[in-house]
Amino acid sequence: MIVSASMKYQAYMSLDLHSDTHMHSTYSDGSATIAEMAEAAFEKGMTTIASVHTLVVGGTFCLLNGNETEFHTCLNTIFKKDIRSLCRAYYHARQEAVQTGWFDIVGHMDVLKKFNTHHRFFNETEAWYRELVEDTLDAVRDRKMKLEINMGAMASSGSKARSTTTTTTSIPNRE
């Protein structure tokens, strides 16, 4: 039950009204430049804006949160249709980024599931995938970073939910 889950993690959750950690610029699939977004955020009193939607592999930019065609191009061309390699590259890049300490909030933890409806590419409960996710979450927790929770997938699947960003103040240890 959603209420029970939210109550269980209430001690770990906080809503940050002065940040937007999920932005799409013209650099990816958005309609505003980074400068335009920064100006609009400043006018709204925001103190933090950020988001990364690409994976760089051998100098090639791979847009994972764009449209389905871009995702397929990345998977088929760069990763030679090997979804496990794409997943490993994505989560290892997140882990490396976390280790830099250059930011406070990690977003898009589950972006690889965006086009994986009905387990089209992989089963999200398989041990190899769960281990990648859990190792990344451990790195986020160990650095005491926040985690973006994005409800966009629910909104795009026809749910009444709208895209919402909130952050956790910490991640509980694995049980």
PDB file of C-alpha atoms in Angstrom:
ATOM      1  CA  MET A   1       0.000   0.000   0.000  1.00  0.00           C
ATOM      2  CA  ILE A   2       1.442   3.381  -0.986  1.00  0.00           C
ATOM      3  CA  VAL A   3       0.483   5.109   2.283  1.00  0.00           C
ATOM      4  CA  SER A   4       2.278   2.445   4.319  1.00  0.00           C
ATOM      5  CA  ALA A   5       5.387   2.729   2.171  1.00  0.00           C
ATOM      6  CA  SER A   6       5.449   6.521   2.442  1.00  0.00           C
ATOM      7  CA  MET A   7       4.998   6.332   6.210  1.00  0.00           C
ATOM      8  CA  LYS A   8       7.815   3.772   6.463  1.00  0.00           C
ATOM      9  CA  TYR A   9      10.236   6.112   4.678  1.00  0.00           C
ATOM     10  CA  GLN A  10       8.891   9.421   5.992  1.00  0.00           C
ATOM     11  CA  ALA A  11      11.989   9.906   8.168  1.00  0.00           C
ATOM     12  CA  TYR A  12      14.120   9.738   5.010  1.00  0.00           C
ATOM     13  CA  MET A  13      12.058  12.105   2.855  1.00  0.00           C
ATOM     14  CA  SER A  14      12.157  15.861   2.454  1.00  0.00           C
ATOM     15  CA  LEU A  15      10.677  18.158  -0.166  1.00  0.00           C
ATOM     16  CA  ASP A  16      13.027  20.789  -1.559  1.00  0.00           C
ATOM     17  CA  LEU A  17      11.036  23.697  -2.983  1.00  0.00           C
ATOM     18  CA  HIS A  18      14.153  25.690  -3.932  1.00  0.00           C
ATOM     19  CA  SER A  19      15.582  23.152  -6.376  1.00  0.00           C
ATOM     20  CA  ASP A  20      14.707  21.616  -9.696  1.00  0.00           C
ATOM     21  CA  THR A  21      16.821  18.542 -10.275  1.00  0.00           C
ATOM     22  CA  HIS A  22      15.009  17.390 -13.388  1.00  0.00           C
ATOM     23  CA  MET A  23      15.426  19.778 -16.280  1.00  0.00           C
ATOM     24  CA  HIS A  24      15.641  19.165 -20.015  1.00  0.00           C
ATOM     25  CA  SER A  25      17.585  21.734 -22.054  1.00  0.00           C
ATOM     26  CA  THR A  26      17.994  22.006 -25.799  1.00  0.00           C
ATOM     27  CA  TYR A  27      21.213  20.062 -25.201  1.00  0.00           C
ATOM     28  CA  SER A  28      19.009  16.988 -24.729  1.00  0.00           C
ATOM     29  CA  ASP A  29      15.305  16.964 -25.587  1.00  0.00           C
ATOM     30  CA  GLY A  30      14.083  20.214 -23.977  1.00  0.00           C
ATOM     31  CA  SER A  31      12.924  23.495 -25.469  1.00  0.00           C
ATOM     32  CA  ALA A  32      14.959  26.055 -23.469  1.00  0.00           C
ATOM     33  CA  THR A  33      18.684  26.714 -23.316  1.00  0.00           C
ATOM     34  CA  ILE A  34      20.574  26.210 -20.080  1.00  0.00           C
ATOM     35  CA  ALA A  35      20.957  30.007 -19.766  1.00  0.00           C
ATOM     36  CA  GLU A  36      17.188  30.512 -20.189  1.00  0.00           C
ATOM     37  CA  MET A  37      16.459  27.870 -17.570  1.00  0.00           C
ATOM     38  CA  ALA A  38      18.975  29.386 -15.140  1.00  0.00           C
ATOM     39  CA  GLU A  39      17.400  32.836 -15.565  1.00  0.00           C
ATOM     40  CA  ALA A  40      13.874  31.472 -15.034  1.00  0.00           C
ATOM     41  CA  ALA A  41      15.018  29.529 -11.945  1.00  0.00           C
ATOM     42  CA  PHE A  42      16.670  32.649 -10.505  1.00  0.00           C
ATOM     43  CA  GLU A  43      13.462  34.647 -11.053  1.00  0.00           C
ATOM     44  CA  LYS A  44      11.520  31.950  -9.142  1.00  0.00           C
ATOM     45  CA  GLY A  45      13.973  32.033  -6.227  1.00  0.00           C
ATOM     46  CA  MET A  46      15.444  28.613  -6.879  1.00  0.00           C
ATOM     47  CA  THR A  47      18.924  27.936  -5.557  1.00  0.00           C
ATOM     48  CA  THR A  48      19.768  24.691  -7.378  1.00  0.00           C
ATOM     49  CA  ILE A  49      19.089  23.403 -10.889  1.00  0.00           C
ATOM     50  CA  ALA A  50      20.586  20.379 -12.596  1.00  0.00           C
ATOM     51  CA  SER A  51      20.074  17.254 -14.644  1.00  0.00           C
ATOM     52  CA  VAL A  52      22.040  14.978 -16.928  1.00  0.00           C
ATOM     53  CA  HIS A  53      20.342  12.882 -19.592  1.00  0.00           C
ATOM     54  CA  THR A  54      23.251  11.432 -21.525  1.00  0.00           C
ATOM     55  CA  LEU A  55      25.782   8.676 -21.231  1.00  0.00           C
ATOM     56  CA  VAL A  56      29.113   9.282 -22.943  1.00  0.00           C
ATOM     57  CA  VAL A  57      30.652   6.133 -24.421  1.00  0.00           C
ATOM     58  CA  GLY A  58      33.935   6.406 -26.289  1.00  0.00           C
ATOM     59  CA  GLY A  59      33.297  10.083 -26.982  1.00  0.00           C
ATOM     60  CA  THR A  60      29.791   9.402 -28.328  1.00  0.00           C
ATOM     61  CA  PHE A  61      26.796  10.928 -26.549  1.00  0.00           C
ATOM     62  CA  CYS A  62      23.968   8.499 -25.900  1.00  0.00           C
ATOM     63  CA  LEU A  63      20.638  10.141 -24.957  1.00  0.00           C
ATOM     64  CA  LEU A  64      18.830   7.665 -22.708  1.00  0.00           C
ATOM     65  CA  ASN A  65      15.905   9.835 -21.667  1.00  0.00           C
ATOM     66  CA  GLY A  66      14.928  11.092 -25.096  1.00  0.00           C
ATOM     67  CA  ASN A  67      12.557   9.353 -27.428  1.00  0.00           C
ATOM     68  CA  GLU A  68      12.429   5.648 -28.165  1.00  0.00           C
ATOM     69  CA  THR A  69      14.304   6.006 -31.448  1.00  0.00           C
ATOM     70  CA  GLU A  70      17.257   7.643 -29.668  1.00  0.00           C
ATOM     71  CA  PHE A  71      17.258   4.889 -27.035  1.00  0.00           C
ATOM     72  CA  HIS A  72      17.247   2.163 -29.724  1.00  0.00           C
ATOM     73  CA  THR A  73      20.067   3.913 -31.603  1.00  0.00           C
ATOM     74  CA  CYS A  74      22.143   3.933 -28.444  1.00  0.00           C
ATOM     75  CA  LEU A  75      21.377   0.297 -27.610  1.00  0.00           C
ATOM     76  CA  ASN A  76      21.776  -1.063 -31.130  1.00  0.00           C
ATOM     77  CA  THR A  77      24.688   1.026 -32.400  1.00  0.00           C
ATOM     78  CA  ILE A  78      26.863   1.767 -29.379  1.00  0.00           C
ATOM     79  CA  PHE A  79      26.090  -1.313 -27.282  1.00  0.00           C
ATOM     80  CA  LYS A  80      25.501  -3.768 -30.184  1.00  0.00           C
ATOM     81  CA  LYS A  81      22.052  -4.729 -28.783  1.00  0.00           C
ATOM     82  CA  ASP A  82      23.584  -5.810 -25.439  1.00  0.00           C
ATOM     83  CA  ILE A  83      21.220  -4.354 -22.817  1.00  0.00           C
ATOM     84  CA  ARG A  84      23.321  -5.649 -19.922  1.00  0.00           C
ATOM     85  CA  SER A  85      26.337  -3.723 -21.208  1.00  0.00           C
ATOM     86  CA  LEU A  86      24.222  -0.566 -21.514  1.00  0.00           C
ATOM     87  CA  CYS A  87      22.899  -1.030 -17.965  1.00  0.00           C
ATOM     88  CA  ARG A  88      26.402  -1.662 -16.586  1.00  0.00           C
ATOM     89  CA  ALA A  89      27.779   1.421 -18.341  1.00  0.00           C
ATOM     90  CA  TYR A  90      24.896   3.552 -17.072  1.00  0.00           C
ATOM     91  CA  TYR A  91      25.074   2.506 -13.423  1.00  0.00           C
ATOM     92  CA  HIS A  92      28.873   2.478 -13.310  1.00  0.00           C
ATOM     93  CA  ALA A  93      28.862   6.032 -14.735  1.00  0.00           C
ATOM     94  CA  ARG A  94      26.424   7.031 -11.972  1.00  0.00           C
ATOM     95  CA  GLN A  95      28.679   5.444  -9.343  1.00  0.00           C
ATOM     96  CA  GLU A  96      31.736   7.259 -10.714  1.00  0.00           C
ATOM     97  CA  ALA A  97      29.844  10.544 -10.753  1.00  0.00           C
ATOM     98  CA  VAL A  98      28.750  10.048  -7.146  1.00  0.00           C
ATOM     99  CA  GLN A  99      32.351   9.515  -6.095  1.00  0.00           C
ATOM    100  CA  THR A 100      33.340  12.954  -7.446  1.00  0.00           C
ATOM    101  CA  GLY A 101      31.237  14.711  -4.809  1.00  0.00           C
ATOM    102  CA  TRP A 102      30.523  17.542  -7.279  1.00  0.00           C
ATOM    103  CA  PHE A 103      26.776  17.502  -6.617  1.00  0.00           C
ATOM    104  CA  ASP A 104      24.256  16.681  -3.890  1.00  0.00           C
ATOM    105  CA  ILE A 105      21.321  15.064  -5.703  1.00  0.00           C
ATOM    106  CA  VAL A 106      21.351  11.996  -7.944  1.00  0.00           C
ATOM    107  CA  GLY A 107      18.591  11.744 -10.527  1.00  0.00           C
ATOM    108  CA  HIS A 108      17.368   9.342 -13.157  1.00  0.00           C
ATOM    109  CA  MET A 109      18.165   6.185 -11.241  1.00  0.00           C
ATOM    110  CA  ASP A 110      15.569   4.236 -13.196  1.00  0.00           C
ATOM    111  CA  VAL A 111      15.674   5.943 -16.612  1.00  0.00           C
ATOM    112  CA  LEU A 112      16.637   2.617 -18.218  1.00  0.00           C
ATOM    113  CA  LYS A 113      13.160   1.326 -17.371  1.00  0.00           C
ATOM    114  CA  LYS A 114      11.493   4.048 -19.454  1.00  0.00           C
ATOM    115  CA  PHE A 115      11.289   1.932 -22.618  1.00  0.00           C
ATOM    116  CA  ASN A 116      11.356  -1.440 -20.839  1.00  0.00           C
ATOM    117  CA  THR A 117       7.594  -1.882 -20.632  1.00  0.00           C
ATOM    118  CA  HIS A 118       6.532  -5.497 -20.214  1.00  0.00           C
ATOM    119  CA  HIS A 119      10.220  -6.404 -19.658  1.00  0.00           C
ATOM    120  CA  ARG A 120      10.914  -5.895 -23.347  1.00  0.00           C
ATOM    121  CA  PHE A 121      14.683  -5.672 -22.828  1.00  0.00           C
ATOM    122  CA  PHE A 122      15.299  -7.170 -19.376  1.00  0.00           C
ATOM    123  CA  ASN A 123      13.579  -8.262 -16.184  1.00  0.00           C
ATOM    124  CA  GLU A 124      14.089  -5.577 -13.542  1.00  0.00           C
ATOM    125  CA  THR A 125      13.931  -8.177 -10.746  1.00  0.00           C
ATOM    126  CA  GLU A 126      16.865 -10.229 -12.050  1.00  0.00           C
ATOM    127  CA  ALA A 127      19.879 -10.400  -9.744  1.00  0.00           C
ATOM    128  CA  TRP A 128      22.345  -8.784 -12.191  1.00  0.00           C
ATOM    129  CA  TYR A 129      20.136  -5.680 -12.585  1.00  0.00           C
ATOM    130  CA  ARG A 130      19.207  -5.404  -8.912  1.00  0.00           C
ATOM    131  CA  GLU A 131      22.882  -5.609  -7.976  1.00  0.00           C
ATOM    132  CA  LEU A 132      23.737  -2.692 -10.275  1.00  0.00           C
ATOM    133  CA  VAL A 133      20.941  -0.582  -8.780  1.00  0.00           C
ATOM    134  CA  GLU A 134      21.713  -1.535  -5.179  1.00  0.00           C
ATOM    135  CA  ASP A 135      25.449  -0.876  -5.583  1.00  0.00           C
ATOM    136  CA  THR A 136      24.618   2.561  -6.982  1.00  0.00           C
ATOM    137  CA  LEU A 137      22.176   3.279  -4.142  1.00  0.00           C
ATOM    138  CA  ASP A 138      24.844   2.197  -1.638  1.00  0.00           C
ATOM    139  CA  ALA A 139      27.279   4.706  -3.187  1.00  0.00           C
ATOM    140  CA  VAL A 140      24.644   7.461  -2.975  1.00  0.00           C
ATOM    141  CA  ARG A 141      23.902   6.602   0.655  1.00  0.00           C
ATOM    142  CA  ASP A 142      27.588   6.372   1.606  1.00  0.00           C
ATOM    143  CA  ARG A 143      28.202   9.893   0.224  1.00  0.00           C
ATOM    144  CA  LYS A 144      25.070  11.122   2.081  1.00  0.00           C
ATOM    145  CA  MET A 145      23.562  12.427  -1.149  1.00  0.00           C
ATOM    146  CA  LYS A 146      19.916  12.954  -1.958  1.00  0.00           C
ATOM    147  CA  LEU A 147      17.995  10.934  -4.496  1.00  0.00           C
ATOM    148  CA  GLU A 148      15.516  12.350  -7.005  1.00  0.00           C
ATOM    149  CA  ILE A 149      12.244  10.462  -7.212  1.00  0.00           C
ATOM    150  CA  ASN A 150      10.615  11.055 -10.564  1.00  0.00           C
ATOM    151  CA  MET A 151       6.978  10.147 -11.157  1.00  0.00           C
ATOM    152  CA  GLY A 152       7.125  10.824 -14.907  1.00  0.00           C
ATOM    153  CA  ALA A 153       6.903   7.128 -15.802  1.00  0.00           C
ATOM    154  CA  MET A 154       3.590   6.883 -13.961  1.00  0.00           C
ATOM    155  CA  ALA A 155       2.280   9.966 -15.765  1.00  0.00           C
ATOM    156  CA  SER A 156       3.303   8.641 -19.171  1.00  0.00           C
ATOM    157  CA  SER A 157       1.638   5.288 -18.480  1.00  0.00           C
ATOM    158  CA  GLY A 158      -1.784   6.887 -18.112  1.00  0.00           C
ATOM    159  CA  SER A 159      -1.828   7.269 -14.336  1.00  0.00           C
ATOM    160  CA  LYS A 160      -3.344  10.394 -12.797  1.00  0.00           C
ATOM    161  CA  ALA A 161       0.097  11.176 -11.313  1.00  0.00           C
ATOM    162  CA  ARG A 162       1.999  14.132 -12.722  1.00  0.00           C
ATOM    163  CA  SER A 163       5.744  14.457 -13.024  1.00  0.00           C
ATOM    164  CA  THR A 164       6.936  15.331  -9.553  1.00  0.00           C
ATOM    165  CA  THR A 165      10.395  15.657  -8.096  1.00  0.00           C
ATOM    166  CA  THR A 166      11.162  15.105  -4.442  1.00  0.00           C
ATOM    167  CA  THR A 167      14.367  14.034  -2.753  1.00  0.00           C
ATOM    168  CA  THR A 168      15.347  11.725   0.056  1.00  0.00           C
ATOM    169  CA  THR A 169      17.673  13.024   2.710  1.00  0.00           C
ATOM    170  CA  SER A 170      19.232   9.593   3.073  1.00  0.00           C
ATOM    171  CA  ILE A 171      18.862   6.047   1.884  1.00  0.00           C
ATOM    172  CA  PRO A 172      18.289   3.304   4.483  1.00  0.00           C
ATOM    173  CA  ASN A 173      20.721   0.401   4.713  1.00  0.00           C
ATOM    174  CA  ARG A 174      19.775  -2.823   2.949  1.00  0.00           C
ATOM    175  CA  GLU A 175      17.972  -5.254   5.173  1.00  0.00           C
TER     176      GLU A 175
END
